[in-house]
Amino acid sequence: MDRLERLGDLLFNVEIIVDTLPVLFTEGLLITLIISVGGMLIGLVAGTVLAMIGVSQRWWVRLPSRIFVDLFRGLPAILVIFLVGFGLPAAGFRPFGREVIAYATLALGIIATAYVTEILRAGIQSVDKGQMEAARSLGMSRLEALWLVVVPQGFRRVLPPLTNEFIALTKDSSLVFILGLTLGERDLFRIGQQTATQTGNMSGLIAAGLFYLAITIPLTRIVNYMDTRMREGRPVAAKELPTTAEVS
């Protein structure tokens, strides 16, 4: 019984959790969202471009997209973060000066780009070829037809996996702690980790986990809803159904 009590106090010390929550909310949540949303925006922009390159009819045009996707999907996220956060400055490339948050966002953006590219490529290729042919028959170039007709349709089809990618990216943002985030720029995990180190108690990490769940669980429900909606279509209310008299 004593062991269970010690375990409970180690993981669920109410006093430590309550003391940690304000810092997690005012600092950790903001930084985590900045890094995650920023990385996803980079992924969406760069991923759209690479996906369009990836569906080119010429193999030598597709090759750079394929190499990028294979490379950064194959590397562990923590290694990419380390290479961007420490490797670029060590090599003399300091586009963001000493702004660690910017390097962290860029690293997550590179990771997101690799996955978003593949998701969008699959979405683009799932669009019926007749859409491209119809757009070309109206005088559009292949690039115009791809950008204005095919990509928007493909994007709509891959909203659930894109949302899943944002969930994964939010969780991967916890790995940026290796860059040494300091006071004022700490993400949720970093705050929980430092609290655990200072108190010798894991309750700070549990509190951080609650914030991650507050982000990921609603997004998971949204993904499930979108997936069901796309598979089953919009339910038709009884009042929308035509009556026998209207049909006749």
Coordinates of N, CA and C in Angstrom, one line a residue:
M1 N 0.8 -1.2 0.0 CA 0.0 0.0 0.0 C 0.9 1.2 0.0
D2 N 2.0 1.2 0.8 CA 2.9 2.3 0.8 C 3.5 2.6 -0.5
R3 N 3.8 1.6 -1.3 CA 4.3 1.8 -2.6 C 3.3 2.4 -3.6
L4 N 2.1 2.0 -3.4 CA 1.0 2.7 -4.3 C 0.9 4.1 -3.9
E5 N 0.9 4.4 -2.6 CA 0.8 5.8 -2.2 C 2.0 6.6 -2.7
R6 N 3.2 6.1 -2.6 CA 4.4 6.8 -3.1 C 4.3 7.0 -4.6
L7 N 3.8 6.0 -5.3 CA 3.6 6.1 -6.8 C 2.6 7.2 -7.1
G8 N 1.5 7.2 -6.3 CA 0.5 8.2 -6.6 C 1.0 9.6 -6.3
D9 N 1.8 9.8 -5.3 CA 2.3 11.1 -4.9 C 3.4 11.5 -6.0
L10 N 4.1 10.5 -6.5 CA 5.1 10.8 -7.5 C 4.5 11.3 -8.8
L11 N 3.4 10.8 -9.2 CA 2.8 11.1 -10.5 C 1.6 12.1 -10.4
F12 N 1.0 12.1 -9.2 CA -0.2 13.0 -9.1 C -0.2 13.8 -7.9
N13 N 0.9 14.5 -7.6 CA 0.9 15.4 -6.5 C 0.2 16.7 -6.9
V14 N -1.0 16.9 -6.3 CA -1.9 17.9 -6.6 C -1.3 19.3 -6.5
E15 N -0.5 19.5 -5.4 CA 0.1 20.8 -5.2 C 1.1 21.2 -6.3
I16 N 1.9 20.2 -6.7 CA 2.9 20.5 -7.8 C 2.1 20.8 -9.1
I17 N 1.1 20.0 -9.4 CA 0.3 20.1 -10.6 C -0.3 21.5 -10.7
V18 N -0.9 21.9 -9.6 CA -1.6 23.2 -9.5 C -0.6 24.4 -9.6
D19 N 0.6 24.2 -9.0 CA 1.7 25.2 -9.2 C 2.2 25.3 -10.6
T20 N 2.2 24.2 -11.3 CA 2.8 24.2 -12.6 C 1.8 24.6 -13.7
L21 N 0.6 24.5 -13.5 CA -0.4 24.8 -14.5 C -0.4 26.2 -15.1
P22 N -0.2 27.2 -14.2 CA -0.2 28.6 -14.7 C 1.0 28.8 -15.7
V23 N 2.2 28.3 -15.4 CA 3.3 28.5 -16.3 C 3.1 27.7 -17.6
L24 N 2.5 26.5 -17.5 CA 2.2 25.7 -18.7 C 1.3 26.5 -19.6
F25 N 0.3 27.1 -19.0 CA -0.7 27.8 -19.8 C -0.2 29.1 -20.4
T26 N 0.6 29.9 -19.6 CA 1.0 31.2 -20.1 C 2.2 31.2 -21.0
E27 N 3.1 30.2 -20.7 CA 4.3 30.1 -21.5 C 4.4 28.8 -22.4
G28 N 4.2 27.7 -21.8 CA 4.4 26.4 -22.5 C 3.4 26.2 -23.6
L29 N 2.2 26.4 -23.4 CA 1.1 26.2 -24.4 C 1.4 27.1 -25.6
L30 N 1.7 28.4 -25.3 CA 1.9 29.4 -26.4 C 3.1 29.0 -27.3
I31 N 4.2 28.6 -26.6 CA 5.4 28.2 -27.4 C 5.1 26.9 -28.2
T32 N 4.5 26.0 -27.6 CA 4.2 24.7 -28.3 C 3.3 25.0 -29.5
L33 N 2.3 25.9 -29.4 CA 1.4 26.2 -30.5 C 2.2 27.0 -31.6
I34 N 3.0 27.9 -31.2 CA 3.8 28.7 -32.2 C 4.7 27.7 -33.0
I35 N 5.4 26.8 -32.3 CA 6.3 25.9 -33.0 C 5.5 24.9 -33.9
S36 N 4.4 24.4 -33.4 CA 3.6 23.4 -34.1 C 2.9 24.0 -35.3
V37 N 2.2 25.1 -35.0 CA 1.4 25.8 -36.1 C 2.4 26.3 -37.2
G38 N 3.5 26.9 -36.7 CA 4.5 27.5 -37.7 C 5.1 26.4 -38.5
G39 N 5.4 25.3 -37.9 CA 5.9 24.1 -38.6 C 5.0 23.6 -39.6
M40 N 3.7 23.5 -39.2 CA 2.7 23.0 -40.1 C 2.4 23.9 -41.3
L41 N 2.5 25.2 -41.1 CA 2.3 26.2 -42.2 C 3.4 26.0 -43.2
I42 N 4.6 25.9 -42.7 CA 5.8 25.7 -43.6 C 5.6 24.4 -44.4
G43 N 5.1 23.4 -43.7 CA 4.9 22.1 -44.3 C 3.8 22.1 -45.4
L44 N 2.7 22.9 -45.2 CA 1.6 23.0 -46.1 C 2.1 23.8 -47.4
V45 N 2.8 24.9 -47.2 CA 3.3 25.7 -48.4 C 4.3 24.9 -49.2
A46 N 5.4 24.4 -48.5 CA 6.5 23.7 -49.2 C 6.0 22.4 -49.7
G47 N 5.1 21.7 -48.9 CA 4.6 20.4 -49.3 C 3.7 20.5 -50.5
T48 N 2.9 21.6 -50.7 CA 2.1 21.7 -51.9 C 3.0 21.8 -53.1
V49 N 4.0 22.6 -53.0 CA 4.9 22.8 -54.1 C 5.6 21.5 -54.5
L50 N 6.1 20.8 -53.5 CA 6.8 19.5 -53.8 C 5.9 18.4 -54.3
A51 N 4.6 18.5 -53.8 CA 3.6 17.5 -54.3 C 3.3 17.7 -55.7
M52 N 3.2 19.0 -56.1 CA 3.0 19.3 -57.5 C 4.2 18.9 -58.4
I53 N 5.4 19.0 -57.9 CA 6.6 18.6 -58.6 C 6.6 17.0 -58.6
G54 N 6.1 16.4 -57.5 CA 6.1 15.0 -57.4 C 5.1 14.3 -58.4
V55 N 4.2 15.0 -59.0 CA 3.2 14.3 -59.9 C 3.6 14.7 -61.3
S56 N 4.8 15.3 -61.5 CA 5.2 15.6 -62.9 C 5.3 14.4 -63.7
Q57 N 5.1 14.5 -65.0 CA 5.3 13.4 -66.0 C 6.7 13.1 -66.3
R58 N 7.6 14.0 -65.9 CA 9.0 13.8 -66.2 C 9.8 13.4 -64.9
W59 N 10.5 12.3 -65.0 CA 11.1 11.6 -63.9 C 12.2 12.6 -63.2
W60 N 12.9 13.3 -64.0 CA 13.9 14.2 -63.5 C 13.4 15.4 -62.8
V61 N 12.1 15.7 -63.0 CA 11.4 16.8 -62.3 C 11.0 16.2 -60.9
R62 N 10.5 14.9 -61.0 CA 10.0 14.3 -59.8 C 11.1 13.9 -58.8
L63 N 12.3 13.7 -59.3 CA 13.4 13.2 -58.5 C 13.7 14.0 -57.2
P64 N 13.8 15.3 -57.3 CA 14.1 16.1 -56.1 C 13.1 15.9 -55.0
S65 N 11.8 15.9 -55.4 CA 10.7 15.7 -54.4 C 10.8 14.4 -53.8
R66 N 11.1 13.3 -54.6 CA 11.2 12.0 -54.1 C 12.3 11.8 -53.1
I67 N 13.5 12.4 -53.4 CA 14.6 12.4 -52.5 C 14.3 13.1 -51.2
F68 N 13.7 14.3 -51.3 CA 13.4 15.0 -50.0 C 12.5 14.2 -49.2
V69 N 11.4 13.7 -49.7 CA 10.4 12.9 -49.0 C 11.1 11.7 -48.3
D70 N 11.8 10.9 -49.1 CA 12.5 9.7 -48.6 C 13.5 10.0 -47.5
L71 N 14.2 11.1 -47.7 CA 15.2 11.5 -46.7 C 14.7 11.9 -45.4
F72 N 13.7 12.8 -45.4 CA 13.2 13.4 -44.1 C 12.1 12.6 -43.5
R73 N 11.5 11.6 -44.2 CA 10.6 10.7 -43.6 C 11.3 9.5 -43.0
G74 N 12.5 9.3 -43.5 CA 13.3 8.2 -43.0 C 14.2 8.5 -41.7
L75 N 14.5 9.8 -41.6 CA 15.3 10.3 -40.4 C 14.4 10.4 -39.2
P76 N 14.9 10.1 -38.0 CA 14.2 10.4 -36.8 C 14.0 11.9 -36.6
A77 N 12.8 12.3 -36.1 CA 12.5 13.7 -35.9 C 13.6 14.4 -35.0
I78 N 14.0 13.7 -34.0 CA 15.0 14.3 -33.0 C 16.3 14.6 -33.7
L79 N 16.7 13.8 -34.7 CA 17.9 14.0 -35.5 C 17.8 15.2 -36.4
V80 N 16.6 15.4 -37.0 CA 16.4 16.5 -37.9 C 16.5 17.8 -37.0
I81 N 15.8 17.8 -35.9 CA 15.8 18.9 -35.0 C 17.3 19.3 -34.5
F82 N 18.0 18.3 -34.2 CA 19.4 18.5 -33.8 C 20.3 19.1 -34.9
L83 N 20.1 18.5 -36.2 CA 20.9 19.0 -37.3 C 20.6 20.4 -37.7
V84 N 19.3 20.8 -37.6 CA 18.9 22.2 -37.9 C 19.3 23.1 -36.8
G85 N 19.0 22.7 -35.6 CA 19.2 23.6 -34.4 C 20.7 23.8 -34.1
F86 N 21.5 22.8 -34.3 CA 22.9 22.9 -33.9 C 23.8 22.8 -35.2
G87 N 23.4 22.0 -36.2 CA 24.2 21.9 -37.4 C 24.3 23.1 -38.2
L88 N 23.2 23.8 -38.5 CA 23.2 25.0 -39.3 C 24.1 26.1 -38.6
P89 N 23.9 26.4 -37.3 CA 24.8 27.5 -36.7 C 26.2 27.0 -36.7
A90 N 26.5 25.8 -36.5 CA 27.9 25.3 -36.4 C 28.6 25.4 -37.8
A91 N 27.8 25.3 -38.8 CA 28.3 25.4 -40.2 C 28.4 26.9 -40.6
G92 N 28.0 27.8 -39.8 CA 28.1 29.2 -40.1 C 26.8 29.8 -40.7
F93 N 25.7 29.0 -40.8 CA 24.4 29.5 -41.3 C 23.6 29.8 -40.1
R94 N 23.4 31.1 -39.9 CA 22.6 31.6 -38.8 C 21.5 32.6 -39.3
P95 N 20.5 32.0 -40.1 CA 19.5 32.9 -40.6 C 18.6 33.5 -39.6
F96 N 18.5 32.9 -38.4 CA 17.7 33.4 -37.3 C 18.5 33.9 -36.1
G97 N 19.8 34.1 -36.3 CA 20.6 34.6 -35.2 C 20.6 33.5 -34.1
R98 N 20.2 34.0 -32.9 CA 20.2 33.1 -31.7 C 18.7 32.7 -31.3
E99 N 17.8 32.9 -32.2 CA 16.4 32.6 -31.9 C 16.2 31.1 -32.0
V100 N 16.2 30.5 -30.9 CA 16.1 29.0 -30.9 C 14.7 28.6 -31.4
I101 N 13.7 29.4 -31.0 CA 12.3 29.0 -31.4 C 12.2 29.0 -33.0
A102 N 12.9 29.9 -33.6 CA 12.8 29.9 -35.1 C 13.5 28.6 -35.7
Y103 N 14.6 28.2 -35.1 CA 15.2 27.0 -35.6 C 14.4 25.8 -35.3
A104 N 13.7 25.7 -34.2 CA 12.8 24.6 -33.8 C 11.6 24.6 -34.8
T105 N 11.1 25.7 -35.1 CA 10.0 25.8 -36.1 C 10.4 25.3 -37.4
L106 N 11.6 25.8 -37.9 CA 12.1 25.3 -39.2 C 12.3 23.8 -39.2
A107 N 12.8 23.3 -38.2 CA 13.1 21.8 -38.1 C 11.7 21.1 -38.2
L108 N 10.7 21.5 -37.5 CA 9.4 20.8 -37.5 C 8.8 21.1 -38.9
G109 N 9.1 22.2 -39.5 CA 8.5 22.5 -40.8 C 9.1 21.6 -41.9
I110 N 10.4 21.3 -41.8 CA 11.0 20.3 -42.7 C 10.4 18.9 -42.5
I111 N 10.2 18.5 -41.3 CA 9.6 17.2 -41.0 C 8.2 17.2 -41.6
A112 N 7.4 18.3 -41.3 CA 6.0 18.3 -41.8 C 6.0 18.3 -43.3
T113 N 6.9 19.0 -44.0 CA 7.0 19.1 -45.4 C 7.1 17.7 -46.1
A114 N 7.9 16.9 -45.5 CA 8.1 15.5 -46.1 C 6.8 14.7 -46.0
Y115 N 6.1 14.8 -44.9 CA 4.9 14.0 -44.8 C 3.7 14.7 -45.5
V116 N 3.6 16.0 -45.5 CA 2.5 16.7 -46.2 C 2.7 16.5 -47.7
T117 N 3.9 16.5 -48.2 CA 4.2 16.2 -49.6 C 3.6 14.9 -50.1
E118 N 3.8 13.9 -49.3 CA 3.3 12.5 -49.7 C 1.8 12.5 -49.5
I119 N 1.3 13.1 -48.5 CA -0.2 13.1 -48.3 C -0.9 13.8 -49.5
L120 N -0.4 15.0 -49.9 CA -1.0 15.8 -50.9 C -0.8 15.1 -52.3
R121 N 0.4 14.5 -52.5 CA 0.6 13.8 -53.7 C -0.4 12.7 -53.9
A122 N -0.7 11.9 -52.9 CA -1.7 10.9 -52.9 C -3.1 11.5 -53.2
G123 N -3.3 12.6 -52.6 CA -4.6 13.3 -52.8 C -4.8 13.8 -54.2
I124 N -3.7 14.3 -54.8 CA -3.8 14.8 -56.2 C -4.0 13.7 -57.1
Q125 N -3.3 12.6 -56.9 CA -3.4 11.4 -57.8 C -4.7 10.7 -57.7
S126 N -5.4 10.9 -56.6 CA -6.7 10.3 -56.4 C -7.9 11.0 -57.2
V127 N -7.6 12.2 -57.6 CA -8.6 13.0 -58.4 C -8.7 12.3 -59.8
D128 N -9.9 12.2 -60.2 CA -10.2 11.5 -61.6 C -9.4 12.3 -62.7
K129 N -8.8 11.5 -63.5 CA -8.0 12.1 -64.6 C -8.8 13.0 -65.6
G130 N -10.1 12.7 -65.6 CA -11.0 13.5 -66.4 C -11.1 15.0 -66.0
Q131 N -10.8 15.3 -64.7 CA -10.8 16.6 -64.3 C -9.6 17.4 -65.0
M132 N -8.5 16.8 -65.1 CA -7.3 17.4 -65.7 C -7.6 17.6 -67.2
E133 N -8.2 16.6 -67.8 CA -8.5 16.6 -69.3 C -9.6 17.7 -69.6
A134 N -10.5 17.8 -68.7 CA -11.6 18.8 -68.9 C -11.0 20.2 -68.8
A135 N -10.1 20.4 -67.8 CA -9.5 21.7 -67.6 C -8.6 22.1 -68.8
R136 N -7.8 21.1 -69.3 CA -7.0 21.3 -70.5 C -7.8 21.7 -71.7
S137 N -9.0 21.0 -71.8 CA -9.8 21.3 -73.0 C -10.4 22.7 -73.0
L138 N -10.4 23.4 -71.8 CA -10.8 24.7 -71.7 C -9.7 25.7 -71.9
G139 N -8.5 25.2 -72.3 CA -7.4 26.1 -72.7 C -6.4 26.3 -71.6
M140 N -6.6 25.6 -70.4 CA -5.6 25.8 -69.3 C -4.3 25.0 -69.6
S141 N -3.2 25.5 -69.1 CA -2.0 24.7 -69.2 C -2.0 23.7 -68.2
R142 N -1.1 22.7 -68.2 CA -1.1 21.6 -67.2 C -0.9 22.2 -65.8
L143 N 0.0 23.1 -65.7 CA 0.2 23.7 -64.4 C -1.0 24.5 -63.8
E144 N -1.6 25.2 -64.7 CA -2.9 25.9 -64.3 C -3.9 25.0 -63.9
A145 N -4.1 23.9 -64.7 CA -5.2 22.9 -64.4 C -4.8 22.2 -63.0
L146 N -3.6 21.9 -62.8 CA -3.2 21.3 -61.6 C -3.4 22.2 -60.4
W147 N -3.0 23.4 -60.5 CA -3.1 24.4 -59.4 C -4.6 24.8 -59.1
L148 N -5.4 25.0 -60.1 CA -6.7 25.6 -60.0 C -7.8 24.6 -59.9
V149 N -7.6 23.4 -60.4 CA -8.6 22.4 -60.5 C -8.3 21.1 -59.7
V150 N -7.2 20.5 -59.9 CA -6.9 19.2 -59.3 C -6.5 19.4 -57.8
V151 N -5.5 20.3 -57.5 CA -5.0 20.5 -56.2 C -6.1 20.8 -55.2
P152 N -7.1 21.7 -55.5 CA -8.1 22.0 -54.5 C -9.0 20.8 -54.2
Q153 N -9.3 20.0 -55.2 CA -10.1 18.7 -55.0 C -9.3 17.7 -54.2
G154 N -8.0 17.6 -54.5 CA -7.2 16.6 -53.8 C -7.0 17.1 -52.3
F155 N -6.8 18.4 -52.1 CA -6.6 18.9 -50.8 C -7.8 18.6 -49.9
R156 N -9.0 18.7 -50.4 CA -10.2 18.4 -49.6 C -10.3 17.0 -49.2
R157 N -9.8 16.1 -50.0 CA -9.8 14.6 -49.7 C -8.8 14.2 -48.7
V158 N -7.8 15.0 -48.5 CA -6.8 14.6 -47.5 C -6.8 15.4 -46.2
L159 N -7.9 16.1 -46.0 CA -8.0 16.9 -44.7 C -7.8 16.1 -43.5
P160 N -8.4 14.9 -43.4 CA -8.2 14.0 -42.2 C -6.7 13.7 -42.0
P161 N -6.0 13.1 -43.0 CA -4.6 12.8 -42.8 C -3.7 14.0 -42.5
L162 N -4.1 15.2 -43.1 CA -3.4 16.4 -42.7 C -3.6 16.8 -41.3
T163 N -4.8 16.6 -40.8 CA -5.0 16.9 -39.4 C -4.3 15.9 -38.5
N164 N -4.2 14.7 -38.9 CA -3.4 13.7 -38.2 C -1.9 14.1 -38.2
E165 N -1.5 14.6 -39.2 CA -0.1 15.1 -39.3 C 0.2 16.2 -38.3
F166 N -0.8 17.1 -38.2 CA -0.6 18.2 -37.2 C -0.6 17.7 -35.8
I167 N -1.4 16.7 -35.5 CA -1.4 16.0 -34.2 C 0.0 15.4 -33.9
A168 N 0.5 14.7 -34.9 CA 1.9 14.1 -34.8 C 2.9 15.2 -34.6
L169 N 2.8 16.3 -35.3 CA 3.8 17.4 -35.2 C 3.7 18.0 -33.9
T170 N 2.5 18.2 -33.3 CA 2.4 18.8 -32.0 C 3.1 17.9 -30.9
K171 N 3.0 16.6 -31.1 CA 3.7 15.7 -30.2 C 5.2 15.7 -30.4
D172 N 5.6 15.8 -31.7 CA 7.0 15.9 -32.0 C 7.7 17.2 -31.5
S173 N 6.8 18.2 -31.3 CA 7.4 19.5 -30.8 C 8.0 19.3 -29.4
S174 N 7.7 18.3 -28.7 CA 8.2 18.0 -27.4 C 9.7 17.7 -27.5
L175 N 10.2 17.4 -28.7 CA 11.6 17.0 -28.8 C 12.5 18.2 -29.0
V176 N 12.0 19.4 -29.1 CA 12.8 20.6 -29.3 C 13.5 20.9 -28.0
F177 N 13.2 20.2 -26.9 CA 13.9 20.5 -25.7 C 15.4 20.4 -25.8
I178 N 15.9 19.5 -26.8 CA 17.3 19.3 -26.9 C 18.0 20.5 -27.4
L179 N 17.3 21.5 -27.9 CA 18.0 22.8 -28.3 C 18.2 23.7 -27.2
G180 N 17.8 23.3 -25.9 CA 18.1 24.1 -24.8 C 17.2 25.4 -24.6
L181 N 15.9 25.2 -24.7 CA 15.0 26.3 -24.5 C 15.2 26.9 -23.2
T182 N 15.3 28.3 -23.1 CA 15.5 29.0 -21.9 C 14.2 29.6 -21.4
L183 N 14.3 30.2 -20.2 CA 13.1 30.9 -19.6 C 12.4 31.8 -20.6
G184 N 11.1 31.7 -20.8 CA 10.4 32.5 -21.7 C 10.2 31.9 -23.0
E185 N 10.9 30.9 -23.4 CA 10.7 30.2 -24.6 C 10.6 28.7 -24.5
R186 N 10.2 28.3 -23.3 CA 10.1 26.8 -23.0 C 8.7 26.3 -23.5
D187 N 8.7 25.1 -24.1 CA 7.5 24.5 -24.5 C 6.9 23.7 -23.4
L188 N 5.8 23.0 -23.6 CA 5.1 22.3 -22.5 C 6.1 21.2 -21.9
F189 N 6.7 20.4 -22.8 CA 7.6 19.4 -22.2 C 8.7 19.9 -21.4
R190 N 9.3 21.0 -21.9 CA 10.5 21.5 -21.2 C 10.1 22.0 -19.8
I191 N 9.0 22.7 -19.7 CA 8.5 23.1 -18.4 C 8.3 21.9 -17.5
G192 N 7.6 20.9 -18.0 CA 7.3 19.7 -17.2 C 8.6 19.0 -16.8
Q193 N 9.6 19.0 -17.7 CA 10.9 18.3 -17.4 C 11.6 19.1 -16.3
Q194 N 11.7 20.4 -16.4 CA 12.4 21.2 -15.4 C 11.7 21.1 -14.1
T195 N 10.4 21.1 -14.1 CA 9.7 21.0 -12.8 C 10.0 19.6 -12.1
A196 N 10.0 18.6 -13.0 CA 10.3 17.3 -12.4 C 11.7 17.2 -11.9
T197 N 12.7 17.9 -12.5 CA 14.1 17.9 -12.1 C 14.2 18.7 -10.7
Q198 N 13.5 19.8 -10.7 CA 13.6 20.7 -9.5 C 12.9 20.1 -8.3
T199 N 11.8 19.4 -8.5 CA 11.0 18.8 -7.3 C 11.3 17.4 -7.0
G200 N 12.0 16.7 -8.0 CA 12.1 15.2 -7.8 C 10.8 14.5 -7.9
N201 N 9.9 15.1 -8.6 CA 8.5 14.5 -8.7 C 8.1 14.6 -10.2
M202 N 7.4 13.6 -10.6 CA 7.0 13.5 -12.0 C 5.6 14.2 -12.3
S203 N 5.0 14.8 -11.3 CA 3.7 15.4 -11.5 C 3.7 16.6 -12.5
G204 N 4.9 17.3 -12.6 CA 5.0 18.4 -13.6 C 4.9 17.8 -15.0
L205 N 5.4 16.7 -15.3 CA 5.3 16.1 -16.6 C 3.9 15.6 -16.8
I206 N 3.2 15.1 -15.8 CA 1.8 14.7 -15.9 C 0.9 16.0 -16.3
A207 N 1.2 17.1 -15.7 CA 0.5 18.3 -16.0 C 0.7 18.7 -17.4
A208 N 2.0 18.6 -17.9 CA 2.3 18.9 -19.3 C 1.5 18.0 -20.2
G209 N 1.4 16.7 -19.8 CA 0.7 15.7 -20.6 C -0.8 16.1 -20.7
L210 N -1.3 16.7 -19.7 CA -2.7 17.1 -19.8 C -3.0 18.1 -20.8
F211 N -2.0 19.0 -21.0 CA -2.1 20.1 -22.0 C -2.0 19.5 -23.4
Y212 N -1.1 18.5 -23.6 CA -1.0 17.8 -24.9 C -2.3 17.1 -25.2
L213 N -2.9 16.5 -24.2 CA -4.2 15.8 -24.4 C -5.3 16.8 -24.8
A214 N -5.2 18.0 -24.2 CA -6.2 19.0 -24.4 C -6.2 19.5 -25.9
I215 N -5.0 19.3 -26.5 CA -4.8 19.7 -27.9 C -5.2 18.5 -28.8
T216 N -4.6 17.4 -28.5 CA -4.7 16.2 -29.5 C -6.1 15.5 -29.4
I217 N -6.7 15.4 -28.3 CA -8.0 14.7 -28.2 C -9.1 15.4 -29.1
P218 N -9.3 16.7 -28.9 CA -10.3 17.4 -29.8 C -10.0 17.2 -31.3
L219 N -8.7 17.4 -31.6 CA -8.3 17.2 -33.0 C -8.6 15.8 -33.5
T220 N -8.4 14.8 -32.7 CA -8.6 13.4 -33.0 C -10.1 13.2 -33.3
R221 N -11.0 13.9 -32.5 CA -12.4 13.8 -32.7 C -12.8 14.4 -34.0
I222 N -12.2 15.6 -34.3 CA -12.4 16.3 -35.6 C -12.1 15.4 -36.8
V223 N -10.9 14.7 -36.7 CA -10.5 13.8 -37.7 C -11.5 12.7 -37.9
N224 N -11.9 12.1 -36.8 CA -12.9 11.0 -36.9 C -14.2 11.5 -37.6
Y225 N -14.6 12.7 -37.2 CA -15.9 13.3 -37.8 C -15.7 13.5 -39.3
M226 N -14.6 14.1 -39.6 CA -14.4 14.4 -41.1 C -14.3 13.1 -41.9
D227 N -13.6 12.1 -41.3 CA -13.5 10.9 -42.0 C -14.8 10.2 -42.2
T228 N -15.7 10.2 -41.2 CA -17.0 9.6 -41.3 C -17.9 10.4 -42.3
R229 N -17.8 11.8 -42.2 CA -18.5 12.6 -43.1 C -18.2 12.4 -44.6
M230 N -16.9 12.2 -44.8 CA -16.5 12.0 -46.2 C -16.8 10.6 -46.7
R231 N -16.9 9.6 -45.8 CA -17.3 8.3 -46.3 C -18.8 8.1 -46.4
E232 N -19.5 8.7 -45.5 CA -21.0 8.5 -45.6 C -21.7 9.7 -46.2
G233 N -21.1 10.8 -46.3 CA -21.8 12.0 -46.9 C -22.6 12.7 -45.9
R234 N -23.2 13.8 -46.2 CA -24.0 14.6 -45.3 C -25.3 14.0 -45.1
P235 N -25.7 13.7 -43.8 CA -27.0 13.1 -43.6 C -28.1 14.1 -44.0
V236 N -29.1 13.5 -44.7 CA -30.3 14.3 -45.2 C -31.4 14.2 -44.1
A237 N -31.8 15.4 -43.7 CA -32.9 15.5 -42.7 C -34.2 15.1 -43.4
A238 N -35.1 14.6 -42.5 CA -36.4 14.1 -43.0 C -37.2 15.2 -43.8
K239 N -37.1 16.4 -43.4 CA -37.8 17.5 -44.1 C -37.3 17.8 -45.4
E240 N -36.0 17.4 -45.7 CA -35.4 17.6 -47.0 C -35.8 16.6 -48.0
L241 N -36.3 15.4 -47.5 CA -36.7 14.4 -48.4 C -38.0 14.7 -49.2
P242 N -38.0 14.5 -50.5 CA -39.2 14.8 -51.3 C -40.4 13.9 -50.9
T243 N -41.6 14.5 -50.8 CA -42.8 13.8 -50.5 C -43.3 13.0 -51.8
T244 N -44.2 12.1 -51.5 CA -44.7 11.3 -52.7 C -45.4 12.2 -53.7
A245 N -46.1 13.3 -53.2 CA -46.8 14.2 -54.1 C -45.8 15.0 -54.9
E246 N -44.7 15.4 -54.3 CA -43.7 16.1 -55.0 C -43.0 15.3 -56.1
V247 N -42.8 14.0 -55.8 CA -42.2 13.1 -56.8 C -43.1 12.9 -58.0
S248 N -44.4 12.7 -57.7 CA -45.3 12.5 -58.8 C -45.6 13.8 -59.5

